[in-house]
């Protein structure tokens, strides 16, 4: 099976085509899954959200519309010397009007209810209140 994937990868790279292979993670052994993941140019995983997960509903904004998560594990870097750095690696899947699936960057609600950065009383890095030569 691994030799088939290697030959398929070589054929796809030499032509103007795309191949998508999906498989359930639970069916195959861990060592075989790791080999497949290593051979893949792009690696995505999808996870469904359980209905009525109250802890998750507190953490995420727009939880009612979400049907799952898409996590980007690996991005193709063919013919490039610069690594691809994504702004976000986890996206939410939302179903709109029964016909379209929307990917949105995952937004978390503020934990303590504040909307901005925390405001501290002091701007120094040291814990002492007296001034010294080592204060930043």
Coordinates of C-alpha atoms in Angstrom, one line a residue, residues 76-85:
X76 CA 2.5 21.3 1.1
X77 CA 5.9 23.0 0.6
X78 CA 6.9 21.8 -2.9
X79 CA 9.5 23.8 -4.7
X80 CA 9.9 26.3 -1.8
X81 CA 12.7 27.1 0.6
X82 CA 10.5 29.2 2.9
X83 CA 8.2 27.3 5.3
X84 CA 4.5 28.1 5.2
X85 CA 3.3 29.7 8.4

